[in-house]
Amino acid sequence: MYNKNNIFAKIIRGEIPCDKVYEDENFLFFNDINPISKFHVLGIPKSQCADFSDFIIKNNPEIIADFFKKINLVIQKLGIDKNGFKIISNSGQDGGQEVPHFHVHILGGEKIRLRV
Ligand code: AMP
């Protein structure tokens, strides 16, 4: 069940500001408010998806592929493609997801110590 009052839903509706990195019709990328690396960008679909599985189930393959293409666009925009980066999506309780709107973390700009 999707909670329309989560903080990312409010950002999408423009009720809360964000530090935008990239936006198009379907996706929004913005800087994490509490970065854990030099670059820490969050990427979200604008549609109502609670977590990773919800995003995959609710969307057609073109949208899913486009999200990955836009992640790569942002990686290039940040200039972290050469030295490397980490992409993470926390999903659900065991995954440690805090905001219940599907998102990926793009981490880079320095050696990322976090190990999975
Ligand atoms: P997760 O634990 O994967 O759900 O990650 C949620 C992320 O959202 C955390 O890294 C937070 O720092 C970030 N966050 C929470 N509120 C905001 C906000 N208003 N703007 C940007 N990032 C946020």
mmCIF file of C-alpha atoms and ligand atoms in Angstrom:
data_model
loop_
_atom_site.group_PDB
_atom_site.id
_atom_site.type_symbol
_atom_site.label_atom_id
_atom_site.label_comp_id
_atom_site.label_asym_id
_atom_site.label_seq_id
_atom_site.Cartn_x
_atom_site.Cartn_y
_atom_site.Cartn_z
ATOM 1 C CA MET A 1 0.000 0.000 0.000
ATOM 2 C CA TYR A 2 1.459 3.349 -1.095
ATOM 3 C CA ASN A 3 1.519 6.181 1.452
ATOM 4 C CA LYS A 4 0.855 9.431 -0.428
ATOM 5 C CA ASN A 5 2.202 11.463 2.483
ATOM 6 C CA ASN A 6 5.763 10.160 2.318
ATOM 7 C CA ILE A 7 8.450 12.817 1.921
ATOM 8 C CA PHE A 8 9.370 11.932 -1.673
ATOM 9 C CA ALA A 9 5.712 12.120 -2.741
ATOM 10 C CA LYS A 10 5.683 15.634 -1.259
ATOM 11 C CA ILE A 11 8.866 16.496 -3.191
ATOM 12 C CA ILE A 12 7.286 15.224 -6.446
ATOM 13 C CA ARG A 13 4.177 17.359 -5.784
ATOM 14 C CA GLY A 14 6.413 20.381 -5.119
ATOM 15 C CA GLU A 15 5.235 20.704 -1.506
ATOM 16 C CA ILE A 16 8.803 20.281 -0.233
ATOM 17 C CA PRO A 17 11.847 21.640 -2.085
ATOM 18 C CA CYS A 18 14.727 19.507 -3.281
ATOM 19 C CA ASP A 19 18.166 20.148 -4.729
ATOM 20 C CA LYS A 20 17.410 18.915 -8.234
ATOM 21 C CA VAL A 21 20.049 17.202 -10.370
ATOM 22 C CA TYR A 22 17.864 15.977 -13.233
ATOM 23 C CA GLU A 23 14.148 15.843 -13.990
ATOM 24 C CA ASP A 24 11.984 14.677 -16.845
ATOM 25 C CA GLU A 25 8.383 13.609 -17.321
ATOM 26 C CA ASN A 26 8.779 10.344 -15.405
ATOM 27 C CA PHE A 27 11.781 10.669 -13.096
ATOM 28 C CA LEU A 28 13.413 13.003 -10.613
ATOM 29 C CA PHE A 29 16.984 12.956 -9.317
ATOM 30 C CA PHE A 30 18.042 15.149 -6.393
ATOM 31 C CA ASN A 31 20.819 15.433 -3.830
ATOM 32 C CA ASP A 32 20.373 13.477 -0.621
ATOM 33 C CA ILE A 33 19.826 15.814 2.340
ATOM 34 C CA ASN A 34 22.244 13.759 4.441
ATOM 35 C CA PRO A 35 25.002 12.652 2.029
ATOM 36 C CA ILE A 36 27.287 9.772 2.965
ATOM 37 C CA SER A 37 29.740 10.419 0.121
ATOM 38 C CA LYS A 38 30.955 13.390 -1.939
ATOM 39 C CA PHE A 39 28.198 12.740 -4.445
ATOM 40 C CA HIS A 40 24.981 11.225 -3.111
ATOM 41 C CA VAL A 41 22.034 11.514 -5.440
ATOM 42 C CA LEU A 42 18.609 9.908 -5.072
ATOM 43 C CA GLY A 43 16.699 8.811 -8.164
ATOM 44 C CA ILE A 44 12.952 8.253 -8.050
ATOM 45 C CA PRO A 45 10.130 7.539 -10.464
ATOM 46 C CA LYS A 46 7.301 10.070 -10.246
ATOM 47 C CA SER A 47 4.685 7.310 -10.278
ATOM 48 C CA GLN A 48 3.440 5.821 -7.014
ATOM 49 C CA CYS A 49 5.802 2.922 -6.229
ATOM 50 C CA ALA A 50 6.449 1.947 -2.638
ATOM 51 C CA ASP A 51 9.586 -0.118 -3.195
ATOM 52 C CA PHE A 52 11.689 -1.919 -5.804
ATOM 53 C CA SER A 53 9.198 -4.748 -6.447
ATOM 54 C CA ASP A 54 6.309 -2.307 -6.696
ATOM 55 C CA PHE A 55 8.231 -0.322 -9.339
ATOM 56 C CA ILE A 56 8.970 -3.441 -11.401
ATOM 57 C CA ILE A 57 5.436 -4.846 -11.140
ATOM 58 C CA LYS A 58 3.610 -1.596 -11.915
ATOM 59 C CA ASN A 59 5.685 -0.374 -14.849
ATOM 60 C CA ASN A 60 6.262 -1.517 -18.405
ATOM 61 C CA PRO A 61 9.739 -2.585 -19.570
ATOM 62 C CA GLU A 62 10.289 0.691 -21.453
ATOM 63 C CA ILE A 63 9.854 2.776 -18.295
ATOM 64 C CA ILE A 64 12.056 0.424 -16.277
ATOM 65 C CA ALA A 65 14.784 0.531 -18.940
ATOM 66 C CA ASP A 66 14.457 4.305 -19.180
ATOM 67 C CA PHE A 67 14.998 4.629 -15.433
ATOM 68 C CA PHE A 68 18.307 2.783 -15.762
ATOM 69 C CA LYS A 69 19.255 4.987 -18.721
ATOM 70 C CA LYS A 70 18.499 8.098 -16.666
ATOM 71 C CA ILE A 71 20.570 6.755 -13.764
ATOM 72 C CA ASN A 72 23.448 6.456 -16.224
ATOM 73 C CA LEU A 73 22.804 9.964 -17.549
ATOM 74 C CA VAL A 74 23.062 11.345 -14.011
ATOM 75 C CA ILE A 75 26.243 9.335 -13.401
ATOM 76 C CA GLN A 76 27.746 10.974 -16.493
ATOM 77 C CA LYS A 77 26.428 14.382 -15.477
ATOM 78 C CA LEU A 78 28.138 14.012 -12.090
ATOM 79 C CA GLY A 79 31.349 12.921 -13.851
ATOM 80 C CA ILE A 80 31.720 9.799 -11.723
ATOM 81 C CA ASP A 81 31.584 7.290 -14.577
ATOM 82 C CA LYS A 82 35.376 7.206 -14.953
ATOM 83 C CA ASN A 83 36.345 6.537 -11.319
ATOM 84 C CA GLY A 84 33.318 4.435 -10.401
ATOM 85 C CA PHE A 85 30.297 4.594 -8.161
ATOM 86 C CA LYS A 86 27.826 2.527 -6.179
ATOM 87 C CA ILE A 87 24.086 2.161 -6.823
ATOM 88 C CA ILE A 88 21.933 0.975 -3.932
ATOM 89 C CA SER A 89 18.231 0.489 -3.429
ATOM 90 C CA ASN A 90 17.086 -0.282 0.097
ATOM 91 C CA SER A 91 13.800 -2.138 -0.083
ATOM 92 C CA GLY A 92 11.460 -2.962 2.769
ATOM 93 C CA GLN A 93 12.126 -3.472 6.440
ATOM 94 C CA ASP A 94 15.028 -5.896 6.153
ATOM 95 C CA GLY A 95 16.543 -3.721 3.414
ATOM 96 C CA GLY A 96 16.511 -0.736 5.773
ATOM 97 C CA GLN A 97 14.230 1.404 3.591
ATOM 98 C CA GLU A 98 13.196 4.548 5.460
ATOM 99 C CA VAL A 99 11.226 6.460 2.842
ATOM 100 C CA PRO A 100 8.420 4.320 1.370
ATOM 101 C CA HIS A 101 8.747 5.569 -2.210
ATOM 102 C CA PHE A 102 11.042 3.506 -4.444
ATOM 103 C CA HIS A 103 14.448 5.153 -4.879
ATOM 104 C CA VAL A 104 18.027 4.407 -5.764
ATOM 105 C CA HIS A 105 21.046 5.938 -4.098
ATOM 106 C CA ILE A 106 23.890 6.907 -6.440
ATOM 107 C CA LEU A 107 27.108 7.237 -4.452
ATOM 108 C CA GLY A 108 30.446 8.408 -5.807
ATOM 109 C CA GLY A 109 33.188 11.022 -5.934
ATOM 110 C CA GLU A 110 35.349 9.135 -3.446
ATOM 111 C CA LYS A 111 36.025 5.565 -2.349
ATOM 112 C CA ILE A 112 32.740 4.204 -0.989
ATOM 113 C CA ARG A 113 33.514 2.195 2.150
ATOM 114 C CA LEU A 114 30.043 0.724 2.427
ATOM 115 C CA ARG A 115 30.122 -2.980 1.594
ATOM 116 C CA VAL A 116 27.219 -5.242 0.646
HETATM 117 P P1 AMP B 1 16.385 4.935 2.522
HETATM 118 O O1 AMP B 1 16.952 4.605 3.880
HETATM 119 O O2 AMP B 1 16.976 4.077 1.432
HETATM 120 O O3 AMP B 1 14.878 4.964 2.523
HETATM 121 O O4 AMP B 1 16.913 6.382 2.180
HETATM 122 C C1 AMP B 1 16.194 7.537 2.367
HETATM 123 C C2 AMP B 1 17.120 8.694 2.087
HETATM 124 O O5 AMP B 1 16.352 9.864 1.904
HETATM 125 C C3 AMP B 1 18.140 8.982 3.195
HETATM 126 O O6 AMP B 1 19.460 8.874 2.666
HETATM 127 C C4 AMP B 1 17.810 10.433 3.607
HETATM 128 O O7 AMP B 1 18.949 11.191 3.915
HETATM 129 C C5 AMP B 1 17.099 10.959 2.368
HETATM 130 N N1 AMP B 1 16.161 12.051 2.594
HETATM 131 C C6 AMP B 1 15.184 12.118 3.515
HETATM 132 N N2 AMP B 1 14.504 13.265 3.386
HETATM 133 C C7 AMP B 1 15.054 13.936 2.346
HETATM 134 C C8 AMP B 1 14.795 15.190 1.710
HETATM 135 N N3 AMP B 1 13.816 15.999 2.116
HETATM 136 N N4 AMP B 1 15.585 15.560 0.657
HETATM 137 C C9 AMP B 1 16.572 14.756 0.246
HETATM 138 N N5 AMP B 1 16.862 13.558 0.783
HETATM 139 C C10 AMP B 1 16.116 13.153 1.832
#
